C-alpha atoms as one frame of an Amber mdcrd trajectory, in Angstrom:
protein
  26.253-101.963  -2.677  25.186 -99.609   0.469  28.499 -97.225  -0.051  26.749
 -96.930  -3.729  23.380 -95.457  -1.937  25.232 -93.305   0.519  27.313 -91.991
  -2.754  24.048 -91.902  -4.931  22.142 -89.702  -2.031  24.765 -87.813  -1.566
  25.366 -86.964  -5.005  21.737 -86.104  -5.702  21.404 -84.064  -2.945  24.814
 -81.866  -4.097  23.373 -81.599  -7.588  19.766 -80.906  -7.144  20.172 -77.970
  -5.264  20.333 -74.881  -6.849  21.435 -71.013  -6.141  18.589 -69.013  -5.339
  17.298 -66.633  -8.170  16.103 -62.944  -7.955  12.174 -62.959  -8.936  11.090
 -60.150 -11.417   8.491 -57.707 -10.633   4.949 -59.431 -11.601   4.093 -55.874
 -13.385   6.386 -53.673 -14.976   5.161 -49.871 -14.389   5.668 -48.430 -18.306
   4.515 -44.382 -17.223   1.611 -45.163 -18.759  -0.262 -43.579 -15.549   1.728
 -40.711 -15.743   1.531 -39.638 -19.165  -2.769 -40.347 -18.420  -2.932 -37.905
 -15.607  -0.516 -35.150 -17.264  -2.774 -35.160 -20.087  -5.650 -35.192 -18.024
  -4.017 -32.341 -16.363  -3.508 -30.453 -19.747  -7.302 -31.120 -20.774  -8.636
 -29.536 -17.393  -6.003 -26.428 -17.658  -7.556 -26.088 -21.310 -10.818 -26.076
 -19.593 -10.010 -23.384 -16.990  -8.121 -20.840 -19.098 -11.585 -20.862 -21.683
 -13.777 -20.331 -18.584 -11.723 -17.670 -17.633 -10.801 -16.059 -21.039 -14.849
 -16.037 -20.994 -15.727 -14.032 -18.041 -12.204 -11.329 -19.104 -14.377 -11.268
 -22.548 -17.831 -10.503 -20.491 -16.018  -7.747 -18.481 -14.466  -5.622 -21.213
 -15.164  -2.460 -18.060 -12.505  -4.225 -16.036  -8.610  -4.038 -17.115  -7.572
  -6.935 -16.496  -3.594  -8.265 -16.069  -2.044 -11.449 -16.431   0.219 -12.006
 -14.255   3.743 -13.768 -14.569   2.648 -16.492 -11.854  -0.568 -17.834 -13.594
  -3.415 -16.013 -12.668  -5.333 -12.491 -13.935  -6.617  -9.532 -11.902  -7.891
  -6.343 -12.177  -7.604  -3.451  -9.563 -11.140  -2.585  -8.107  -9.498   0.585
  -6.358  -5.935   1.533  -7.146  -3.358   3.562  -5.091  -1.243   5.864  -7.292
   1.122   7.075  -4.730   4.389   4.945  -4.506   4.029   3.588  -0.733   5.221
  -0.190   0.322   4.473  -3.523  -1.063   4.618  -6.382   1.116   8.093  -8.079
   1.555   9.139 -11.589   2.663   8.523 -11.467   6.045   6.100  -8.472   6.835
   2.362  -8.719   8.426  -0.190  -8.010   6.201  -3.678  -7.784   7.292  -6.586
  -8.237   4.685 -10.008  -8.946   4.107 -11.448 -11.481   1.163 -14.103 -12.471
  -0.025 -13.897 -15.894  -2.497 -16.557 -17.334  -5.135 -16.177 -20.423  -7.417
 -15.889 -19.110 -11.561 -19.683 -18.887 -11.532 -19.883 -16.576  -9.353 -21.299
 -18.873  -6.300 -19.876 -17.196  -3.152 -17.552 -19.675  -1.034 -16.318 -17.749
   1.481 -17.503 -13.637   2.512 -15.808 -10.702   4.293 -13.030 -12.667   5.874
 -10.137 -10.774   7.478  -6.633 -12.500   7.577  -3.285 -11.662   9.127  -0.910
 -13.351   7.368   3.327 -13.329   7.824   4.474 -12.905   4.361   6.088 -16.264
   3.292   6.610 -17.639   6.067   2.754 -19.394   6.806   0.528 -21.229   5.299
  -1.662 -19.873   2.144  -2.763 -20.578  -1.217   0.058 -19.987  -3.986  -2.297
 -17.737  -5.556  -3.038 -15.598  -2.925   0.039 -15.641  -1.749   1.572 -14.278
  -4.786  -1.755 -11.611  -5.412  -1.034 -10.217  -2.146   2.787  -9.162  -3.218
   1.084  -6.639  -6.029  -0.958  -4.443  -3.430  -0.406  -1.633  -1.565  -2.188
  -0.654   1.554  -5.631   0.168   0.960  -6.092  -1.451  -2.511  -8.354  -3.936
  -3.566  -8.372  -5.856  -6.495 -10.411  -9.270  -8.014  -8.065 -11.758  -8.855
  -8.999 -14.776 -10.780  -7.203 -17.865  -9.833  -6.724 -21.337 -11.840  -7.221
 -24.464  -9.740  -3.240 -25.330  -9.478  -3.333 -21.892  -8.409  -5.887 -22.071
  -5.819  -6.380 -24.885  -3.567  -5.656 -27.585  -6.645  -6.595 -31.721  -6.144
  -7.179 -31.588  -2.621  -9.527 -28.102  -1.955  -9.270 -26.711   0.636 -11.033
 -29.709   2.721 -14.091 -27.294   3.863 -15.782 -25.831   1.047 -13.766 -26.101
  -1.857 -13.987 -28.926  -3.761 -11.284 -30.682  -5.996  -9.718 -28.243  -8.966
 -11.881 -25.400  -8.136 -10.922 -22.041  -9.867 -11.574 -19.213  -7.791 -12.381
 -15.674  -8.157 -11.307 -13.401  -4.922 -11.928  -9.795  -4.206  -9.328  -9.179
  -1.854  -8.568  -5.468   0.190  -4.801  -4.933   1.765  -5.406  -3.335   4.871
  -1.985  -2.968   6.844   1.413  -3.849   6.074   3.723  -4.047   9.295   7.441
  -4.137   8.078   9.009  -6.809   9.580  12.145  -5.608  11.884  15.340  -6.431
  11.169
């Protein structure tokens, strides 16, 4: 009887335990967040494009040019002679004014020195500077994704704000090879 009790206890212990099973995740992501985000960004882009085209239509005296980088600009002051334009590593000095799409001034007469493509500068302005020659002034209209995008500048420019920037390229100091 004692042997039977020991045998049944051992058998019970051996067969009652099963190997561990992998747990499945509690929720499965289907990509719905990414789809919703992409849809939201498309609508935002369409709205900004409409606002920008309305500004361009309301100012026919300005000869707006669509850049390959996705923003619009016109020259306030154009230098016709063939001079140098900023290249990678050149040090440029420029002055700029920034306003929102409604024309409310955000930054005025700000002077900055920048090493081309080696320092932080929002995408649109970095690409816009490459189009200018010394003493040229241009007005750029940047959609929010070419400006400060979702994060803003953490000071005066908020989330998803398209910008109008008037930029004067003052100097170019070419890099020494």
